[in-house]
Short mmCIF file of N, CA and C in Angstrom, two decimals:
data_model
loop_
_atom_site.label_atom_id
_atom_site.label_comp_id
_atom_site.label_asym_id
_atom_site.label_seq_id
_atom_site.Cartn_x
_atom_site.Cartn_y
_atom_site.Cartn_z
N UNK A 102 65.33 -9.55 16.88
CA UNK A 102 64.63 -9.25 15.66
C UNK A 102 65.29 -8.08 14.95
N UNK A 103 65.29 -8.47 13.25
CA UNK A 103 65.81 -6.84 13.05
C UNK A 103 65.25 -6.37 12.83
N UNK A 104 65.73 -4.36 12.25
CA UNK A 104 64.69 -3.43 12.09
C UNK A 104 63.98 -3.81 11.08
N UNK A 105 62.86 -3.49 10.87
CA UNK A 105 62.34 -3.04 9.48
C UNK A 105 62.62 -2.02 8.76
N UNK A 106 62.81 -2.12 7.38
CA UNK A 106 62.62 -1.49 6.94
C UNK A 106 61.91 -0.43 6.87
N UNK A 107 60.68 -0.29 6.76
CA UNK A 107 59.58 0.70 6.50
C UNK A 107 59.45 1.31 7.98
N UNK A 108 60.35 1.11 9.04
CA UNK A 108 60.54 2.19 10.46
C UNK A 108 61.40 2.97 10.35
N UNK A 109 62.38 2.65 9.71
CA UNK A 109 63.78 3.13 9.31
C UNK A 109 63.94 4.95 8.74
N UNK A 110 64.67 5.72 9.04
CA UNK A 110 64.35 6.84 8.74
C UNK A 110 66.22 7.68 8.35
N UNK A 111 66.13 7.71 7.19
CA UNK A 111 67.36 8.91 6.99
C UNK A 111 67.79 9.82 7.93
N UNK A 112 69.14 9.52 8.66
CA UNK A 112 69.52 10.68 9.02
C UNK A 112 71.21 10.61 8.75
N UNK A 113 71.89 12.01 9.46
CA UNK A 113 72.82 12.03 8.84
C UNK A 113 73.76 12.39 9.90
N UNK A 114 75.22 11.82 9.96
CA UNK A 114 76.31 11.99 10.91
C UNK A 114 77.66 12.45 10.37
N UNK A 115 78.30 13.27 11.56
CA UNK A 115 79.56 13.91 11.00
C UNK A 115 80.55 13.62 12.40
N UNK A 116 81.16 12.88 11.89
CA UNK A 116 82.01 12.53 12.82
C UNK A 116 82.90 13.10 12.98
N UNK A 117 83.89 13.08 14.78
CA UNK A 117 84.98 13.80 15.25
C UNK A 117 86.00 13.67 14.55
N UNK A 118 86.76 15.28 13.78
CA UNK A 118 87.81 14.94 13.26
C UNK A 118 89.13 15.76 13.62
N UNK A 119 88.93 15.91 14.53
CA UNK A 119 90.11 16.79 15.62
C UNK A 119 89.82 18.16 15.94
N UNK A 120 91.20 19.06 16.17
CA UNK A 120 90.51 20.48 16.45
C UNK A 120 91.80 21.01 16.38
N UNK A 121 91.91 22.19 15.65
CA UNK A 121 93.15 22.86 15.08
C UNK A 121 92.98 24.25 16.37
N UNK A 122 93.97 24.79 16.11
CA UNK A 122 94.61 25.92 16.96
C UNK A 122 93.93 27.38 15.69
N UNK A 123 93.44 28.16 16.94
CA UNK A 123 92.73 29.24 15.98
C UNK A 123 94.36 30.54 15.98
N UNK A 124 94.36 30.42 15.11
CA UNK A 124 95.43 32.00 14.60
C UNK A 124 95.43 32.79 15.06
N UNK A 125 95.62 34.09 15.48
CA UNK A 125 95.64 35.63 15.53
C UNK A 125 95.95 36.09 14.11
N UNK A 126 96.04 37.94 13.96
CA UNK A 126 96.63 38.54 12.80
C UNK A 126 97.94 38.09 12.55
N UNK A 127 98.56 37.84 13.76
CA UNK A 127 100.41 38.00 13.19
C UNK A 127 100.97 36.25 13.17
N UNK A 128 99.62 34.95 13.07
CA UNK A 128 99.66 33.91 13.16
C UNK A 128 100.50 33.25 13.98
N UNK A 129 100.29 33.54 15.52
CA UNK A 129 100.86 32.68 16.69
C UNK A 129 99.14 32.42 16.92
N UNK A 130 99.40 31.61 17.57
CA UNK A 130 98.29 30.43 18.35
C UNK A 130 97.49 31.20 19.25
N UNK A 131 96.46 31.27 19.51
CA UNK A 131 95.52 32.38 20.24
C UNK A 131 95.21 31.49 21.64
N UNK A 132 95.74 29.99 21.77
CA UNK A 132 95.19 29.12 22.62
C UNK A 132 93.85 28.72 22.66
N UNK A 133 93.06 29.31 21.81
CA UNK A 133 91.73 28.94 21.69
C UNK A 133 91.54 28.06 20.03
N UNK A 134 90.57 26.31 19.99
CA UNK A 134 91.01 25.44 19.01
C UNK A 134 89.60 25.76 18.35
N UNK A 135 89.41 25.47 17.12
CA UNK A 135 88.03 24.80 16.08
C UNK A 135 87.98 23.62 16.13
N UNK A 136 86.82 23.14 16.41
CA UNK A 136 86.77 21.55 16.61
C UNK A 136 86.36 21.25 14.76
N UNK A 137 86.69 20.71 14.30
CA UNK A 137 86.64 19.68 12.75
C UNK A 137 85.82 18.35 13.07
N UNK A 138 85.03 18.13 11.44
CA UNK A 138 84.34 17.36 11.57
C UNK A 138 84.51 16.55 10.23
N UNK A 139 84.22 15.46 10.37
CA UNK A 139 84.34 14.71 8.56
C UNK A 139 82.88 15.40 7.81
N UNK A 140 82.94 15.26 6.95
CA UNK A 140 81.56 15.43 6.30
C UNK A 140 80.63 14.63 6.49
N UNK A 141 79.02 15.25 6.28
CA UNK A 141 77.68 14.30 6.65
C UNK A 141 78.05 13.05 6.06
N UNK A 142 77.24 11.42 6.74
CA UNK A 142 77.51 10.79 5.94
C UNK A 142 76.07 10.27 6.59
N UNK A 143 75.16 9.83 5.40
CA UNK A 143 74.03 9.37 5.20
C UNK A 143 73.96 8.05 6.09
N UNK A 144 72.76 7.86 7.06
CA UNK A 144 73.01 6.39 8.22
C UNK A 144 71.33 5.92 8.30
N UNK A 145 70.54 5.17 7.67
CA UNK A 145 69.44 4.37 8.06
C UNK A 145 68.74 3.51 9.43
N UNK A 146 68.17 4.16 10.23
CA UNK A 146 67.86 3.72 11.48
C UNK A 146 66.86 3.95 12.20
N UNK A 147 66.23 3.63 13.00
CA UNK A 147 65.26 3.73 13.67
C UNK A 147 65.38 5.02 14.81
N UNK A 148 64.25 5.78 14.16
CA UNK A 148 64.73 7.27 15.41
C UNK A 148 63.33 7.03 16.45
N UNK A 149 63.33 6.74 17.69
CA UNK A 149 62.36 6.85 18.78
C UNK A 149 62.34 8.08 19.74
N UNK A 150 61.19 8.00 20.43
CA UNK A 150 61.14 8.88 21.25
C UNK A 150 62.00 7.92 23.10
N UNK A 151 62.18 8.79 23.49
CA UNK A 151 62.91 8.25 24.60
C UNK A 151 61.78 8.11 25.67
N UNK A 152 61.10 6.92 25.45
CA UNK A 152 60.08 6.60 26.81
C UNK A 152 59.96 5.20 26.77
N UNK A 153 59.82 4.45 28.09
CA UNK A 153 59.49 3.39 28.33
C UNK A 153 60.60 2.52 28.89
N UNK A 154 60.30 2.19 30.28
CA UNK A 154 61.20 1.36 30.61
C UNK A 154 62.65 0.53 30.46
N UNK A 155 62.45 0.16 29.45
CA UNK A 155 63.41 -0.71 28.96
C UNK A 155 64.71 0.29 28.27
N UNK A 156 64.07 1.37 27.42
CA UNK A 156 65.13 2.51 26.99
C UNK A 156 65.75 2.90 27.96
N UNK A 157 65.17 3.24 29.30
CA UNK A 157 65.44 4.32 30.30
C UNK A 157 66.64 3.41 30.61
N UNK A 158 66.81 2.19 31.40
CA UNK A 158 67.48 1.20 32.20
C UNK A 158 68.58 0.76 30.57
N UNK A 159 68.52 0.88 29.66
CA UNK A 159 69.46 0.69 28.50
C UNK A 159 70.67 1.27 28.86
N UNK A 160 70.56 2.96 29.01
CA UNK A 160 71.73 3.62 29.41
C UNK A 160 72.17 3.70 31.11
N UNK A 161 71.65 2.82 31.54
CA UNK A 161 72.18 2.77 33.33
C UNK A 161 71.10 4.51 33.58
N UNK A 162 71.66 5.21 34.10
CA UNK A 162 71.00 6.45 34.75
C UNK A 162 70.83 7.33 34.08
N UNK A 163 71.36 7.60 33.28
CA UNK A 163 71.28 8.82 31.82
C UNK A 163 69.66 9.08 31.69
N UNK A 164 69.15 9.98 32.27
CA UNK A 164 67.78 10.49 31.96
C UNK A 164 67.68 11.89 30.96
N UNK A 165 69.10 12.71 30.85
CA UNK A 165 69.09 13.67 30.05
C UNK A 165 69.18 13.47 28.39
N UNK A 166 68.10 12.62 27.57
CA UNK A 166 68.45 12.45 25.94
C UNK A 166 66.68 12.60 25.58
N UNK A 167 67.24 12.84 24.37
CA UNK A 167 65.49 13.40 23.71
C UNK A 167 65.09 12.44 23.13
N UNK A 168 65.81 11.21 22.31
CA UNK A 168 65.40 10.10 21.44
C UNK A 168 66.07 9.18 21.25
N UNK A 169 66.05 8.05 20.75
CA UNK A 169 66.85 7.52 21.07
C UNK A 169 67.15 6.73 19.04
N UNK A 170 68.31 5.92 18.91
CA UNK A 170 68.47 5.89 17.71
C UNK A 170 68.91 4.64 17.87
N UNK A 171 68.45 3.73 16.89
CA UNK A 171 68.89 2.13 16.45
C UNK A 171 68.83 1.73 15.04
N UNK A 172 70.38 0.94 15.22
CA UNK A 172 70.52 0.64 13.85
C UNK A 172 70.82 -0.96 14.42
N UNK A 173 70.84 -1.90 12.84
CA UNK A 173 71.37 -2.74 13.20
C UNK A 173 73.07 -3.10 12.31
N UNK A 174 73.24 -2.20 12.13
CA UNK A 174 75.18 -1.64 11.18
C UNK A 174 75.43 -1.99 12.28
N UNK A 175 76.26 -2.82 12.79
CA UNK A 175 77.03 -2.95 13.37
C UNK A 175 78.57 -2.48 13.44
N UNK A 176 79.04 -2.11 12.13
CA UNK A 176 80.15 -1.16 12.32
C UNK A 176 80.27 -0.30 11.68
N UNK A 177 79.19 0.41 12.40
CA UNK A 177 78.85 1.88 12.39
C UNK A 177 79.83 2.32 13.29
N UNK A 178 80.10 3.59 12.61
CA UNK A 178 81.55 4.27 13.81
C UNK A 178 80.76 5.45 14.85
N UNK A 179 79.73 5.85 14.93
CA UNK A 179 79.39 6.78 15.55
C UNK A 179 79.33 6.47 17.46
N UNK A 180 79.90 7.97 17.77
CA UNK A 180 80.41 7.62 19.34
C UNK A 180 80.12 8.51 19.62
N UNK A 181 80.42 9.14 20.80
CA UNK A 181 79.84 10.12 21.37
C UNK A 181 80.23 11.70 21.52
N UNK A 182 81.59 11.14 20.08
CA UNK A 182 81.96 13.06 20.14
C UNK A 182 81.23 13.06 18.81
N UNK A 183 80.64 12.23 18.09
CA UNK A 183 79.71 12.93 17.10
C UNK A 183 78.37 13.55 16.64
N UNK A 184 78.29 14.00 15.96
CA UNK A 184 77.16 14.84 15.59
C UNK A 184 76.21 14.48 14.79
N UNK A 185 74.67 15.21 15.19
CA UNK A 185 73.78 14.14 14.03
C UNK A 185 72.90 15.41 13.40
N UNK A 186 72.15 15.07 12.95
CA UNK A 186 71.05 15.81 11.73
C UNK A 186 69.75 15.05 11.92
N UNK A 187 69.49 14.74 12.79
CA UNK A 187 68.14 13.91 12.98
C UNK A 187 66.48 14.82 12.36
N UNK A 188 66.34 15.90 12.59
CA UNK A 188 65.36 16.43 12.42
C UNK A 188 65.41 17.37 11.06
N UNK A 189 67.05 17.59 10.86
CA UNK A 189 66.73 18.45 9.65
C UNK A 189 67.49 17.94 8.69
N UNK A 190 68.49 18.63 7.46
CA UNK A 190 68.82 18.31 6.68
C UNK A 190 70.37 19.08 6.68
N UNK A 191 71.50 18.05 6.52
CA UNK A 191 72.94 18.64 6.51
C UNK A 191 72.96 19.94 6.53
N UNK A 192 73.50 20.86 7.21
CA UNK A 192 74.03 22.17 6.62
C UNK A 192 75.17 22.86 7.13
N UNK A 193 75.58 24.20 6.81
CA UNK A 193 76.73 24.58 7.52
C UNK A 193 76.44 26.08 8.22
N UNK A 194 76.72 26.52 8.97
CA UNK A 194 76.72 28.09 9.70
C UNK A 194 77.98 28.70 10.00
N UNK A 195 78.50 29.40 9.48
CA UNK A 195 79.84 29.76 9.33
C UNK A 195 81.35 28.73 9.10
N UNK A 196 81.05 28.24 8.34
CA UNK A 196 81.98 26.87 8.14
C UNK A 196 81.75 25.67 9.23
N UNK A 197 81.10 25.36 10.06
CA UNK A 197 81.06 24.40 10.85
C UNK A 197 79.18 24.34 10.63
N UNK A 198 79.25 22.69 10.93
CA UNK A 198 77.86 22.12 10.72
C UNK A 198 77.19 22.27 11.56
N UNK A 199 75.81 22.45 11.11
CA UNK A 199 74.50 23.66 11.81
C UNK A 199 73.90 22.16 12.26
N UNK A 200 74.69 21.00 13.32
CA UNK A 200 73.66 19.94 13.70
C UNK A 200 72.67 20.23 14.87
N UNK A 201 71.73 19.08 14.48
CA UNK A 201 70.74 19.39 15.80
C UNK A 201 70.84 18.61 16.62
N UNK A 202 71.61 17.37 17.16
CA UNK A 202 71.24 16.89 18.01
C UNK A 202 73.36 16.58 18.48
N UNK A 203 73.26 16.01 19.56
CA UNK A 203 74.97 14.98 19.91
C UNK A 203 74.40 14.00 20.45
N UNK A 204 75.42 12.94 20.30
CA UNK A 204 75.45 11.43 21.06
C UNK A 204 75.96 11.37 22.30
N UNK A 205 74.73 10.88 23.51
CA UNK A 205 75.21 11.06 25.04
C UNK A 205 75.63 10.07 25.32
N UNK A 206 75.21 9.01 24.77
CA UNK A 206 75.87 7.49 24.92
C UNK A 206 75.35 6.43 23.88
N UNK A 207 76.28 4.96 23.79
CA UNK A 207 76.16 4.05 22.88
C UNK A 207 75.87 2.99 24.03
N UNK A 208 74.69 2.06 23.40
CA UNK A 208 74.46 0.86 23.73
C UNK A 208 74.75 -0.07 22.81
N UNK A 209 75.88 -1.52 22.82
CA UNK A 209 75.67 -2.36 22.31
C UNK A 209 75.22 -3.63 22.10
N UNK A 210 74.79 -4.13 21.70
CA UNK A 210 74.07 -5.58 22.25
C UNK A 210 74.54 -6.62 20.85
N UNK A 211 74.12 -7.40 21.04
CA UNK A 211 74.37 -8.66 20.04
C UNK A 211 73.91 -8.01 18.32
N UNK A 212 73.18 -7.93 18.16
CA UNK A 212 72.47 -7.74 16.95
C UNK A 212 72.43 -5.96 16.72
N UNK A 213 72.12 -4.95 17.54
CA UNK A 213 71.93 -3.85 17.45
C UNK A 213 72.39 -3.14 17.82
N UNK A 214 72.86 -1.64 17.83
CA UNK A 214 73.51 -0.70 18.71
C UNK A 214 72.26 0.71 19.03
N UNK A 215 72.52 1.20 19.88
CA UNK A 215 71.58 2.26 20.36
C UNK A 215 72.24 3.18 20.86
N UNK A 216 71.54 4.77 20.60
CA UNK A 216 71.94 5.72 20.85
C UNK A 216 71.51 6.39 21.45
N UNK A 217 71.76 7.32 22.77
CA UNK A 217 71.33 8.27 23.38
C UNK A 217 71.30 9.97 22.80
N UNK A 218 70.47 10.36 21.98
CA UNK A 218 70.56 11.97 21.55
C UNK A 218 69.85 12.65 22.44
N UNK A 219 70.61 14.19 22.32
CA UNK A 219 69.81 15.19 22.76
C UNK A 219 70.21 16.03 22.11
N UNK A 220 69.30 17.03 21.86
CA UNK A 220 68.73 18.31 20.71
C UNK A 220 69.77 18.91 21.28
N UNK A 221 70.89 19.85 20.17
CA UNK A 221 71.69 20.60 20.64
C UNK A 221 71.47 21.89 20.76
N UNK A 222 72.28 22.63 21.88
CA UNK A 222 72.01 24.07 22.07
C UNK A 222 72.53 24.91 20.88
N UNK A 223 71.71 25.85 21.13
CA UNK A 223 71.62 26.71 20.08
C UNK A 223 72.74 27.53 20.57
N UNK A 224 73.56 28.21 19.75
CA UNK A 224 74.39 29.06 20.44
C UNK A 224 74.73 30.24 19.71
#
């Protein structure tokens, strides 16, 4: 069955876009990288809470995710080095995006794909 519509809820993803080498003053390589991200991009889907049987056994053993996310886009690119905005609204905190949640894993099935989130640490 597909989603409905009227379950469906705005959220927003920024996908992995490599990670550059951080500088010093005299610009040699410090060995330490910035991870890069594409910009938010607006994604329609069903955001759940992570309970009930059938979710749990979705991801094999994975018990560490807060909600879980379904679309039926099928080529949707989101994987598990990306980032989401589930609870709030795009933003940035010192040039890198202030997200709240990451992707712990992807389920695919015939018709739908599903996502494992958990609320990211604050740091």
């Amino acid at each position: 069955m597909r989603l409905m519509k009227r379950n469906q809820t705005a959220i927003y993803y920024c996908l992995y876009k490599g990670k550059e080498p951080l500088l010093d003053e005299d610009g040699n390589e410090t060995s330490e990288y910035r991870v890069l991200y594409e910009r938010p991009v607006k994604l329609m889907c069903s955001v759940s809470h992570a309970t009930g049987y059938a979710q749990v056994n979705m991801f094999g053993n994975l018990d560490s995710y807060d909600k879980v996310l379904i679309t039926d886009d099928m080529s949707c690119p989101i994987d598990e080095n990306t980032v989401l905005f589930v609870d709030s609204k795009p933003g940035y905190r010192q040039g890198k995006p202030a997200f709240d949640y990451t992707v712990k894993r992807v389920a695919k099935s015939l018709n739908t794909i599903s996502y494992a989130v958990s609320k990211a640490k604050v740091s």
